[in-house]
Amino acid sequence: MKKSTLFIFCVSALVCLGNPLGELLRQASETHPALVAERAVVEQTLRRHEELAEYLDPSLYGAVGGATRIRDVPGAPLGYDTVDSANALEAQGGIRIPVEAGAVVSVGGVFRRWFEPDAPYDSLYQHCLGVNLQVPLWQDRGFALYGHRRAAALASCSGAIHRLQQVEQQVRRQVEAAYIRFCAAEADCLVWGDATERFRRLYQEASQLASLKAIPEYQVQTALRELQGGLADGEAARQARENAALALGQALGLRESREVKTCTSEELLQAALSLPVQEESGEIPAALERRGSYLAIQDDQRVAEAEAALEEEYRKDQVTLQAGVTWQGDSSGGPMGSYREVTDHHWGGEVLLVWSRPLDYTGPEAAVARMVARRQELSARLEVQAVEIAGEIRGAQLRVSGARRRLSLVCEGVQAARKTLEAEQERFRLGESTSAIVLDAQKELNNILLRQNATAAELLLAYAELQYALGYPREAPLL
C-alpha cells in the first residue's frame, strides 16, 4: 500500500496571523465529525483486510456414519465426506491447516468397525492415522482467490485512507477560509470603530467652533449626521463579525460560534504582504500525488484490477499434488489393538495428481467485461480529476497574482487618504475648510481601509485556495 500522510495539519510553520489558526486546525483534526466518520471507515477497511486472513485459520472436521455396499465416487476431497469402507461403522476426524506459503497440511484419523468381516474374523476393528500435504504445482484456486481478495481489500483500505486525506484537506480549506473571513470582519469592526471615533471628535470640534460663532450651525448637523451613520455601519460590521464567528464554528464542526483573538487591519495586511511567491514550474504532477481525491481514484483502479483478476481466476486450470503418509492398525479382539490383521504393513503412502477446470464461462466472462468497463470509467474519472486540479491551480495562481497587484495599489491609496485627511483636519482647525470636506476625507479614508481589508483577505483566501489545489506541500506555511 502506498504510504499516505494521515495528518496534514502541520502547525510548526505559523506566520503572521499566529498560533490561533494552528490551534483551530488541531481542534478540527481531532474532533471534526466528518474526520471522525472517515477514520471509522478506515478502521472498517483495515478490519476487513484482517478478516480475510481467516482463510489461513486451521479448521477441525469430524464425521460418524456407516455404509453397506459402498461405491467409491470420484471427486470427494480428501475422502472426508464419504464412508471409506463397505459394511462398516466409521468415525473420523482431524485438522486442516493452510500454510500461507501456498500449501495445506491435514492431520487426521479414522476408527472403523466392520459389520460382517471376512473369515476367519468374527469381529474386526481398524484405526488409521495419516498426514496429507497438498501442494499446488501450477496454481491453487483457493490460494489465488485469497490473494486477489487480499489485494482488493488492501487497495480498498488505501482508498479509505486517501479519502480521509481528502476530507482532511477539505476541512483545512474550510477552516482557513472561515478564519480569514473572521479576521477580515474583525478588522472591519475596528475600522468602523476608528471611523466613528473620528466622526465623534469632528462633531465635538464643530460644536465648539459653532458655539464660538466660528462656523455656521449647519456644519454641526452635518457632522452629527455622519456620526449617526457611522454608528449604524459599525453595528452592521459587528453583525457581520458574529456571522463570521458562527461560520468559523461550523467549519470546526461545532454547533456554536467560535471566536479568537482580535485581528487588526495591520495584522491582516502584514499577513497578506508576507505570503511567499509560489513557484509555478512542475507543480501539477506533484500536486496530483498529494491530492487525496486523485489518489483515491487510483486506489479504486487497483480495487477494480484485483476484482478483475479474481473473476479471471475462476476460468483457470488448477493442478495440485497431494502426498500422504498413513499408519494403520487392526484388531480382531477389541477396539484398541494395533496388529496387522488385514495388511502386512503398518505404514502406507499415497501420491495423487489432481487437475480441475471450471466449465462455467458465462458468469466469469460477464464479470470480466464489467470490470473492463469499470476500469475505463475510473481512467476517465482520473483524467477529469486531473483537469479539475490543474484548473484549480491555475485559477488560484491568477487570483493570487491579481490580488497582490490590487493590494499594492490600495496600500498606496491608503497613504494618500491619510495625508489628505490630516491636511483637511488642519485646515478645518484654522477655519479654512468646512466640516463637510473633512467628513468626505474621513469617509474616503474609511472606505479605502475597508477596501484594503477586503483585498488583503482576498489575497489570503486565494493563497489558501492555491495551497489546497497544490495538496498542501510540506514547505507551504499555514496562514
Coordinates of C-alpha atoms in Angstrom, one line a residue:
M1 CA 0.0 0.0 0.0
K2 CA 1.3 3.4 -0.9
K3 CA 2.2 5.3 2.1
S4 CA -0.1 8.2 2.8
T5 CA 0.0 11.1 5.1
L6 CA -2.9 10.9 7.5
F7 CA -2.2 14.1 9.4
I8 CA -1.8 17.0 7.1
F9 CA -2.3 19.7 9.7
C10 CA 1.3 20.8 10.2
V11 CA 1.3 23.6 12.8
S12 CA 5.1 24.3 13.1
A13 CA 5.3 27.0 10.5
L14 CA 2.8 29.5 11.6
V15 CA 3.4 33.0 10.3
C16 CA 1.8 36.5 10.7
L17 CA -1.7 35.5 11.9
G18 CA -0.1 33.4 14.5
N19 CA -1.0 30.5 16.7
P20 CA -4.8 30.8 16.8
L21 CA -5.1 29.2 13.3
G22 CA -2.8 26.4 14.4
E23 CA -5.0 25.7 17.4
L24 CA -8.1 25.8 15.3
L25 CA -6.6 23.3 12.9
R26 CA -5.5 21.0 15.7
Q27 CA -9.0 21.1 17.2
A28 CA -10.6 20.4 13.8
S29 CA -8.3 17.4 13.1
E30 CA -9.2 15.9 16.5
T31 CA -12.9 16.5 16.8
H32 CA -14.5 17.3 13.4
P33 CA -17.3 14.8 12.9
A34 CA -16.5 14.4 9.2
L35 CA -13.0 13.3 10.1
V36 CA -14.2 11.0 12.9
A37 CA -16.5 9.3 10.4
E38 CA -13.7 8.9 7.8
R39 CA -11.4 7.4 10.4
A40 CA -14.1 4.9 11.3
V41 CA -14.3 4.0 7.6
V42 CA -10.5 3.4 7.6
E43 CA -10.9 1.2 10.6
Q44 CA -13.6 -0.8 8.9
T45 CA -11.4 -1.4 5.8
L46 CA -8.5 -2.4 8.0
R47 CA -10.6 -4.9 9.8
R48 CA -12.0 -6.2 6.5
H49 CA -8.4 -6.9 5.4
E50 CA -7.7 -8.7 8.6
E51 CA -10.9 -10.7 8.3
L52 CA -9.7 -12.3 5.0
A53 CA -6.8 -13.9 6.9
E54 CA -9.4 -16.4 8.3
Y55 CA -8.7 -18.4 5.1
L56 CA -5.4 -19.4 6.9
D57 CA -7.1 -20.4 10.1
P58 CA -7.0 -24.1 10.9
S59 CA -10.3 -26.0 10.7
L60 CA -11.4 -29.1 12.5
Y61 CA -13.6 -31.8 10.9
G62 CA -15.3 -34.9 12.1
A63 CA -17.8 -37.5 10.8
V64 CA -19.6 -40.6 12.0
G65 CA -21.6 -43.0 9.9
G66 CA -22.0 -46.4 8.4
A67 CA -22.4 -47.9 4.9
T68 CA -23.4 -51.1 3.1
R69 CA -22.3 -51.9 -0.4
I70 CA -20.5 -48.6 -0.8
R71 CA -19.2 -47.5 -4.1
D72 CA -16.2 -45.2 -4.5
V73 CA -17.3 -41.8 -6.0
P74 CA -14.5 -39.7 -7.6
G75 CA -14.3 -36.1 -6.6
A76 CA -14.6 -36.3 -2.9
P77 CA -12.0 -34.0 -1.4
L78 CA -9.5 -36.0 0.7
G79 CA -12.2 -38.6 1.4
Y80 CA -13.6 -36.6 4.4
D81 CA -17.2 -36.6 3.3
T82 CA -17.7 -40.3 2.5
V83 CA -17.6 -43.6 4.4
D84 CA -14.5 -45.3 3.1
S85 CA -15.4 -48.9 3.7
A86 CA -18.4 -51.1 3.0
N87 CA -20.5 -52.8 5.7
A88 CA -18.7 -50.8 8.4
L89 CA -19.4 -48.3 11.2
E90 CA -16.9 -45.5 11.0
A91 CA -15.8 -42.4 12.9
Q92 CA -13.2 -39.9 11.5
G93 CA -11.8 -36.5 12.4
G94 CA -8.8 -34.3 12.1
I95 CA -7.5 -30.8 11.5
R96 CA -6.8 -28.9 8.2
I97 CA -4.0 -26.3 8.4
P98 CA -3.5 -23.9 5.4
V99 CA 0.1 -22.5 5.2
E100 CA 0.5 -19.0 3.8
A101 CA 3.3 -20.2 1.6
G102 CA 0.7 -22.0 -0.5
A103 CA 0.2 -25.5 0.9
V104 CA -2.4 -27.3 3.0
V105 CA -1.4 -29.8 5.7
S106 CA -4.0 -32.2 7.0
V107 CA -3.7 -34.5 10.0
G108 CA -6.5 -36.9 10.7
G109 CA -7.5 -40.3 11.9
V110 CA -10.3 -42.9 11.5
F111 CA -11.7 -45.7 13.6
R112 CA -13.7 -48.4 11.9
R113 CA -15.7 -51.5 12.9
W114 CA -16.9 -53.9 10.3
F115 CA -20.5 -55.4 10.5
E116 CA -19.6 -58.5 8.5
P117 CA -15.8 -59.1 8.5
D118 CA -14.3 -61.6 6.2
A119 CA -13.4 -65.0 7.5
P120 CA -11.8 -66.1 9.8
Y121 CA -12.7 -63.0 11.9
D122 CA -15.9 -62.8 14.0
S123 CA -15.2 -59.1 14.6
L124 CA -12.7 -56.7 13.2
Y125 CA -11.6 -53.2 14.2
Q126 CA -9.3 -50.8 12.5
H127 CA -7.8 -47.4 13.2
C128 CA -5.7 -45.3 10.9
L129 CA -3.7 -42.1 11.4
G130 CA -2.4 -40.0 8.5
V131 CA -0.8 -36.8 7.4
N132 CA -1.6 -35.3 4.0
L133 CA 0.2 -32.5 2.2
Q134 CA -1.5 -30.6 -0.7
V135 CA 0.9 -28.5 -2.8
P136 CA -0.2 -26.6 -5.9
L137 CA 2.0 -27.4 -8.9
W138 CA 0.6 -24.8 -11.3
Q139 CA -1.7 -22.9 -9.1
D140 CA -4.3 -23.4 -6.4
R141 CA -7.5 -21.6 -7.0
G142 CA -8.2 -21.2 -3.3
F143 CA -4.9 -19.5 -2.5
A144 CA -5.1 -17.4 -5.7
L145 CA -8.6 -16.2 -4.8
Y146 CA -7.4 -15.5 -1.3
G147 CA -4.5 -13.4 -2.7
H148 CA -6.8 -11.4 -5.0
R149 CA -9.3 -10.7 -2.3
R150 CA -6.5 -9.5 0.0
A151 CA -5.2 -7.3 -2.8
A152 CA -8.6 -5.8 -3.3
A153 CA -9.1 -5.3 0.4
L154 CA -5.7 -3.6 0.7
A155 CA -6.5 -1.3 -2.2
S156 CA -9.8 -0.5 -0.6
C157 CA -8.1 0.3 2.6
S158 CA -5.6 2.6 0.8
G159 CA -8.6 4.3 -0.8
A160 CA -10.3 4.9 2.5
I161 CA -7.0 6.4 3.8
H162 CA -6.8 8.7 0.8
R163 CA -10.5 9.7 1.2
L164 CA -9.7 10.6 4.8
Q165 CA -6.8 12.7 3.4
Q166 CA -9.3 14.3 1.0
V167 CA -11.7 15.2 3.8
E168 CA -8.8 16.5 5.9
Q169 CA -7.7 18.8 3.1
Q170 CA -11.3 20.0 2.7
V171 CA -11.7 20.6 6.4
R172 CA -8.4 22.6 6.5
R173 CA -9.5 24.6 3.5
Q174 CA -12.9 25.4 5.2
V175 CA -11.2 26.3 8.5
E176 CA -8.6 28.6 6.9
A177 CA -11.2 30.4 4.8
A178 CA -13.6 30.8 7.7
Y179 CA -10.7 32.1 9.9
I180 CA -9.6 34.6 7.2
R181 CA -13.1 35.9 6.8
F182 CA -13.5 36.2 10.6
C183 CA -10.2 38.2 10.8
A184 CA -11.4 40.4 7.9
A185 CA -14.8 41.0 9.7
E186 CA -12.9 41.7 13.0
A187 CA -10.6 44.2 11.2
D188 CA -13.7 45.9 9.6
C189 CA -15.2 46.3 13.0
L190 CA -12.1 48.1 14.2
V191 CA -12.0 50.3 11.1
W192 CA -15.6 51.3 11.7
G193 CA -14.8 51.9 15.4
D194 CA -11.9 54.2 14.5
A195 CA -14.1 56.0 11.9
T196 CA -16.9 56.5 14.4
E197 CA -14.4 57.9 16.9
R198 CA -13.1 60.4 14.2
F199 CA -16.7 61.4 13.4
R200 CA -17.3 62.0 17.1
R201 CA -14.2 64.1 17.5
L202 CA -15.2 66.2 14.4
Y203 CA -18.7 66.6 15.8
Q204 CA -17.3 67.8 19.1
E205 CA -14.9 70.2 17.4
A206 CA -17.7 71.5 15.2
S207 CA -19.9 72.1 18.2
Q208 CA -17.2 74.1 19.9
L209 CA -16.5 76.2 16.8
A210 CA -20.2 76.8 16.3
S211 CA -20.6 77.9 19.9
L212 CA -17.8 80.5 19.2
K213 CA -19.7 81.6 16.1
A214 CA -16.6 80.5 14.1
I215 CA -18.6 78.2 11.7
P216 CA -22.3 78.1 10.9
E217 CA -24.7 75.7 12.8
Y218 CA -25.5 73.5 9.7
Q219 CA -21.9 72.2 9.8
V220 CA -22.6 70.7 13.2
Q221 CA -25.6 68.9 11.9
T222 CA -23.6 67.5 9.0
A223 CA -21.1 66.1 11.5
L224 CA -23.9 64.7 13.6
R225 CA -25.5 63.0 10.6
E226 CA -22.2 61.3 9.7
L227 CA -21.7 60.2 13.3
Q228 CA -25.0 58.5 13.4
G229 CA -24.4 56.9 10.1
G230 CA -21.1 55.6 11.3
L231 CA -22.6 54.1 14.4
A232 CA -25.2 52.3 12.2
D233 CA -22.5 51.0 9.9
G234 CA -20.4 49.9 12.9
E235 CA -23.4 47.9 14.2
A236 CA -23.7 46.2 10.8
A237 CA -20.0 45.4 10.9
R238 CA -20.4 43.8 14.3
Q239 CA -23.3 41.7 13.0
A240 CA -21.1 40.5 10.1
R241 CA -18.5 39.6 12.7
E242 CA -21.0 37.5 14.6
N243 CA -22.0 35.7 11.4
A244 CA -18.3 35.1 10.6
A245 CA -17.8 33.6 14.1
L246 CA -20.7 31.3 13.5
A247 CA -19.3 30.2 10.2
L248 CA -16.0 29.5 11.8
G249 CA -17.6 27.3 14.4
Q250 CA -19.4 25.4 11.7
A251 CA -16.1 24.9 9.8
L252 CA -14.7 23.4 13.0
G253 CA -17.6 21.0 13.3
L254 CA -19.2 22.9 16.3
R255 CA -22.8 23.8 16.9
E256 CA -21.9 27.2 18.3
S257 CA -19.9 30.2 17.3
R258 CA -16.1 30.2 17.8
E259 CA -14.1 33.4 18.4
V260 CA -10.4 34.0 18.5
K261 CA -8.2 37.0 19.5
T262 CA -8.7 40.4 17.9
C263 CA -7.2 40.8 14.4
T264 CA -6.3 44.3 13.4
S265 CA -6.1 45.7 9.9
E266 CA -2.4 46.0 10.2
E267 CA -2.0 42.3 11.2
L268 CA -4.3 41.3 8.3
L269 CA -2.2 43.4 5.9
Q270 CA 1.1 42.1 7.1
A271 CA -0.1 38.5 6.8
A272 CA -1.0 39.1 3.2
L273 CA 2.2 41.0 2.3
S274 CA 4.4 38.3 3.9
L275 CA 3.0 35.5 1.8
P276 CA 5.7 33.7 -0.2
V277 CA 5.7 33.7 -4.0
Q278 CA 4.6 30.2 -5.2
E279 CA 6.8 28.6 -7.8
E280 CA 4.9 27.7 -11.0
S281 CA 7.2 25.1 -12.6
G282 CA 6.2 21.4 -12.4
E283 CA 3.7 21.8 -9.6
I284 CA 0.8 19.9 -11.3
P285 CA 2.3 16.4 -11.3
A286 CA 3.4 16.8 -7.7
A287 CA 0.0 18.2 -6.7
L288 CA -1.7 15.2 -8.1
E289 CA 0.3 12.9 -5.9
R290 CA -0.7 15.0 -2.8
R291 CA -4.5 15.4 -3.5
G292 CA -6.5 12.8 -1.7
S293 CA -9.3 12.9 -4.3
Y294 CA -6.9 11.9 -7.1
L295 CA -5.1 9.2 -5.1
A296 CA -8.5 7.7 -4.0
I297 CA -9.4 7.2 -7.7
Q298 CA -6.1 5.5 -8.3
D299 CA -6.9 3.1 -5.4
D300 CA -10.3 2.4 -7.0
Q301 CA -8.4 1.4 -10.1
R302 CA -6.4 -1.0 -8.1
V303 CA -9.5 -2.4 -6.5
A304 CA -11.0 -2.9 -10.0
E305 CA -7.8 -4.6 -11.2
A306 CA -7.9 -7.0 -8.2
E307 CA -11.5 -7.8 -8.7
A308 CA -10.9 -8.4 -12.5
A309 CA -8.1 -10.8 -11.6
L310 CA -10.4 -12.5 -9.1
E311 CA -13.0 -13.1 -11.8
E312 CA -10.3 -14.3 -14.3
E313 CA -9.2 -16.9 -11.7
Y314 CA -12.5 -18.7 -11.9
R315 CA -11.7 -19.6 -15.5
K316 CA -8.2 -21.0 -15.0
D317 CA -7.0 -24.6 -14.6
Q318 CA -5.9 -26.0 -11.2
V319 CA -3.2 -28.6 -10.8
T320 CA -2.4 -29.9 -7.3
L321 CA -0.1 -32.6 -6.0
Q322 CA -1.3 -34.4 -2.9
A323 CA 1.0 -36.7 -0.9
G324 CA 0.2 -38.6 2.3
V325 CA 1.6 -40.9 4.9
T326 CA -0.6 -43.2 7.0
W327 CA -0.2 -45.7 9.8
Q328 CA -2.9 -48.4 10.2
G329 CA -3.5 -50.9 12.9
D330 CA -6.1 -53.8 13.0
S331 CA -7.5 -55.9 15.8
S332 CA -10.0 -58.8 16.0
G333 CA -10.1 -58.9 19.7
G334 CA -11.1 -55.4 20.6
P335 CA -11.0 -51.8 19.5
M336 CA -7.6 -50.9 21.0
G337 CA -5.4 -53.4 19.1
S338 CA -2.6 -52.4 16.7
Y339 CA -1.9 -55.6 14.8
R340 CA -1.6 -56.4 11.1
E341 CA -4.7 -58.4 10.6
V342 CA -5.7 -57.1 7.2
T343 CA -2.4 -55.9 5.7
D344 CA 1.3 -56.8 6.1
H345 CA 2.5 -53.3 6.9
H346 CA 1.6 -50.6 9.4
W347 CA 2.9 -47.8 7.2
G348 CA 1.5 -46.7 3.8
G349 CA 1.6 -43.7 1.5
E350 CA -0.1 -42.2 -1.5
V351 CA 0.7 -39.6 -4.2
L352 CA -2.1 -38.1 -6.2
L353 CA -2.0 -35.6 -9.1
V354 CA -5.3 -33.6 -9.4
W355 CA -6.4 -31.5 -12.3
S356 CA -9.6 -29.4 -12.4
R357 CA -11.1 -26.8 -14.7
P358 CA -14.4 -25.0 -14.4
L359 CA -16.8 -25.2 -17.4
D360 CA -18.9 -22.2 -16.5
Y361 CA -17.7 -19.3 -18.6
T362 CA -20.9 -17.2 -18.9
G363 CA -20.7 -15.6 -15.4
P364 CA -17.0 -15.0 -15.3
E365 CA -16.9 -13.6 -18.8
A366 CA -19.7 -11.1 -18.0
A367 CA -17.9 -10.2 -14.7
V368 CA -14.6 -9.6 -16.5
A369 CA -16.4 -7.4 -19.1
R370 CA -18.0 -5.5 -16.3
M371 CA -14.6 -4.9 -14.7
V372 CA -13.1 -3.7 -18.0
A373 CA -15.9 -1.1 -18.3
R374 CA -15.3 -0.2 -14.6
R375 CA -11.6 0.4 -15.3
Q376 CA -12.4 2.5 -18.3
E377 CA -14.8 4.6 -16.2
L378 CA -12.1 5.1 -13.5
S379 CA -9.5 6.1 -16.1
A380 CA -11.8 8.7 -17.4
R381 CA -12.7 10.0 -13.9
L382 CA -9.0 10.2 -13.1
E383 CA -8.4 12.4 -16.1
V384 CA -11.4 14.5 -15.2
Q385 CA -9.9 15.0 -11.7
A386 CA -6.5 15.9 -13.1
V387 CA -8.1 18.5 -15.4
E388 CA -10.1 20.0 -12.4
I389 CA -7.0 20.1 -10.2
A390 CA -4.9 21.8 -13.0
G391 CA -7.7 24.3 -13.4
E392 CA -7.9 24.9 -9.7
I393 CA -4.1 25.5 -9.5
R394 CA -4.0 27.9 -12.5
G395 CA -7.1 29.8 -11.3
A396 CA -5.7 30.2 -7.8
Q397 CA -2.4 31.4 -9.2
L398 CA -4.2 34.1 -11.3
R399 CA -6.3 35.2 -8.3
V400 CA -3.2 35.4 -6.1
S401 CA -1.2 37.5 -8.6
G402 CA -4.2 39.8 -9.3
A403 CA -4.9 40.3 -5.6
R404 CA -1.2 41.1 -5.0
R405 CA -1.3 43.9 -7.6
R406 CA -4.5 45.3 -6.3
L407 CA -3.3 45.3 -2.7
S408 CA -0.2 47.2 -3.7
L409 CA -2.3 49.9 -5.3
V410 CA -4.7 50.1 -2.4
C411 CA -1.9 50.5 0.1
E412 CA -0.7 53.5 -1.9
G413 CA -4.2 54.9 -1.8
V414 CA -4.4 54.4 2.0
Q415 CA -1.3 56.5 2.4
A416 CA -2.7 59.3 0.2
A417 CA -6.0 59.2 2.0
R418 CA -4.3 59.6 5.4
K419 CA -2.3 62.6 4.2
T420 CA -5.4 64.2 2.7
L421 CA -7.4 63.7 5.9
E422 CA -4.6 65.2 8.0
A423 CA -4.4 68.3 5.8
E424 CA -8.1 68.8 5.8
Q425 CA -8.3 68.5 9.6
E426 CA -5.6 71.1 10.0
R427 CA -7.4 73.5 7.5
F428 CA -10.6 73.0 9.4
R429 CA -9.0 73.9 12.7
L430 CA -7.6 77.1 11.0
G431 CA -11.1 77.9 9.7
E432 CA -10.0 77.4 6.1
S433 CA -12.2 74.3 5.4
T434 CA -15.7 73.0 6.3
S435 CA -16.8 70.0 8.2
A436 CA -18.3 68.5 5.0
I437 CA -14.9 68.5 3.4
V438 CA -13.3 66.9 6.4
L439 CA -16.1 64.3 6.6
D440 CA -15.6 63.5 2.9
A441 CA -11.9 62.9 3.6
Q442 CA -12.7 60.8 6.6
K443 CA -15.2 58.7 4.6
E444 CA -12.6 58.3 1.8
L445 CA -10.0 57.0 4.3
N446 CA -12.6 54.7 5.9
N447 CA -13.7 53.3 2.5
I448 CA -10.1 52.6 1.3
L449 CA -9.2 51.0 4.7
L450 CA -12.2 48.7 4.2
R451 CA -11.1 48.0 0.7
Q452 CA -7.6 47.3 2.0
N453 CA -9.0 44.7 4.4
A454 CA -11.1 43.2 1.7
T455 CA -8.2 43.0 -0.7
A456 CA -5.8 41.5 1.9
A457 CA -8.5 38.9 2.8
E458 CA -9.0 38.2 -0.9
L459 CA -5.2 37.6 -1.3
L460 CA -5.1 35.3 1.8
L461 CA -8.1 33.4 0.6
A462 CA -6.6 33.0 -2.9
Y463 CA -3.3 31.8 -1.4
A464 CA -5.2 29.3 0.8
E465 CA -7.0 28.0 -2.2
L466 CA -3.7 27.7 -4.1
Q467 CA -2.3 25.6 -1.2
Y468 CA -5.4 23.4 -1.2
A469 CA -5.1 23.0 -5.0
L470 CA -1.5 22.0 -4.6
G471 CA -2.4 19.4 -2.0
Y472 CA -0.7 21.4 0.9
P473 CA 3.0 20.8 0.2
R474 CA 5.1 20.4 3.3
E475 CA 7.0 23.6 2.8
A476 CA 3.9 25.7 2.5
P477 CA 3.3 27.7 5.7
L478 CA -0.1 28.0 7.3
L479 CA -1.6 31.4 7.2

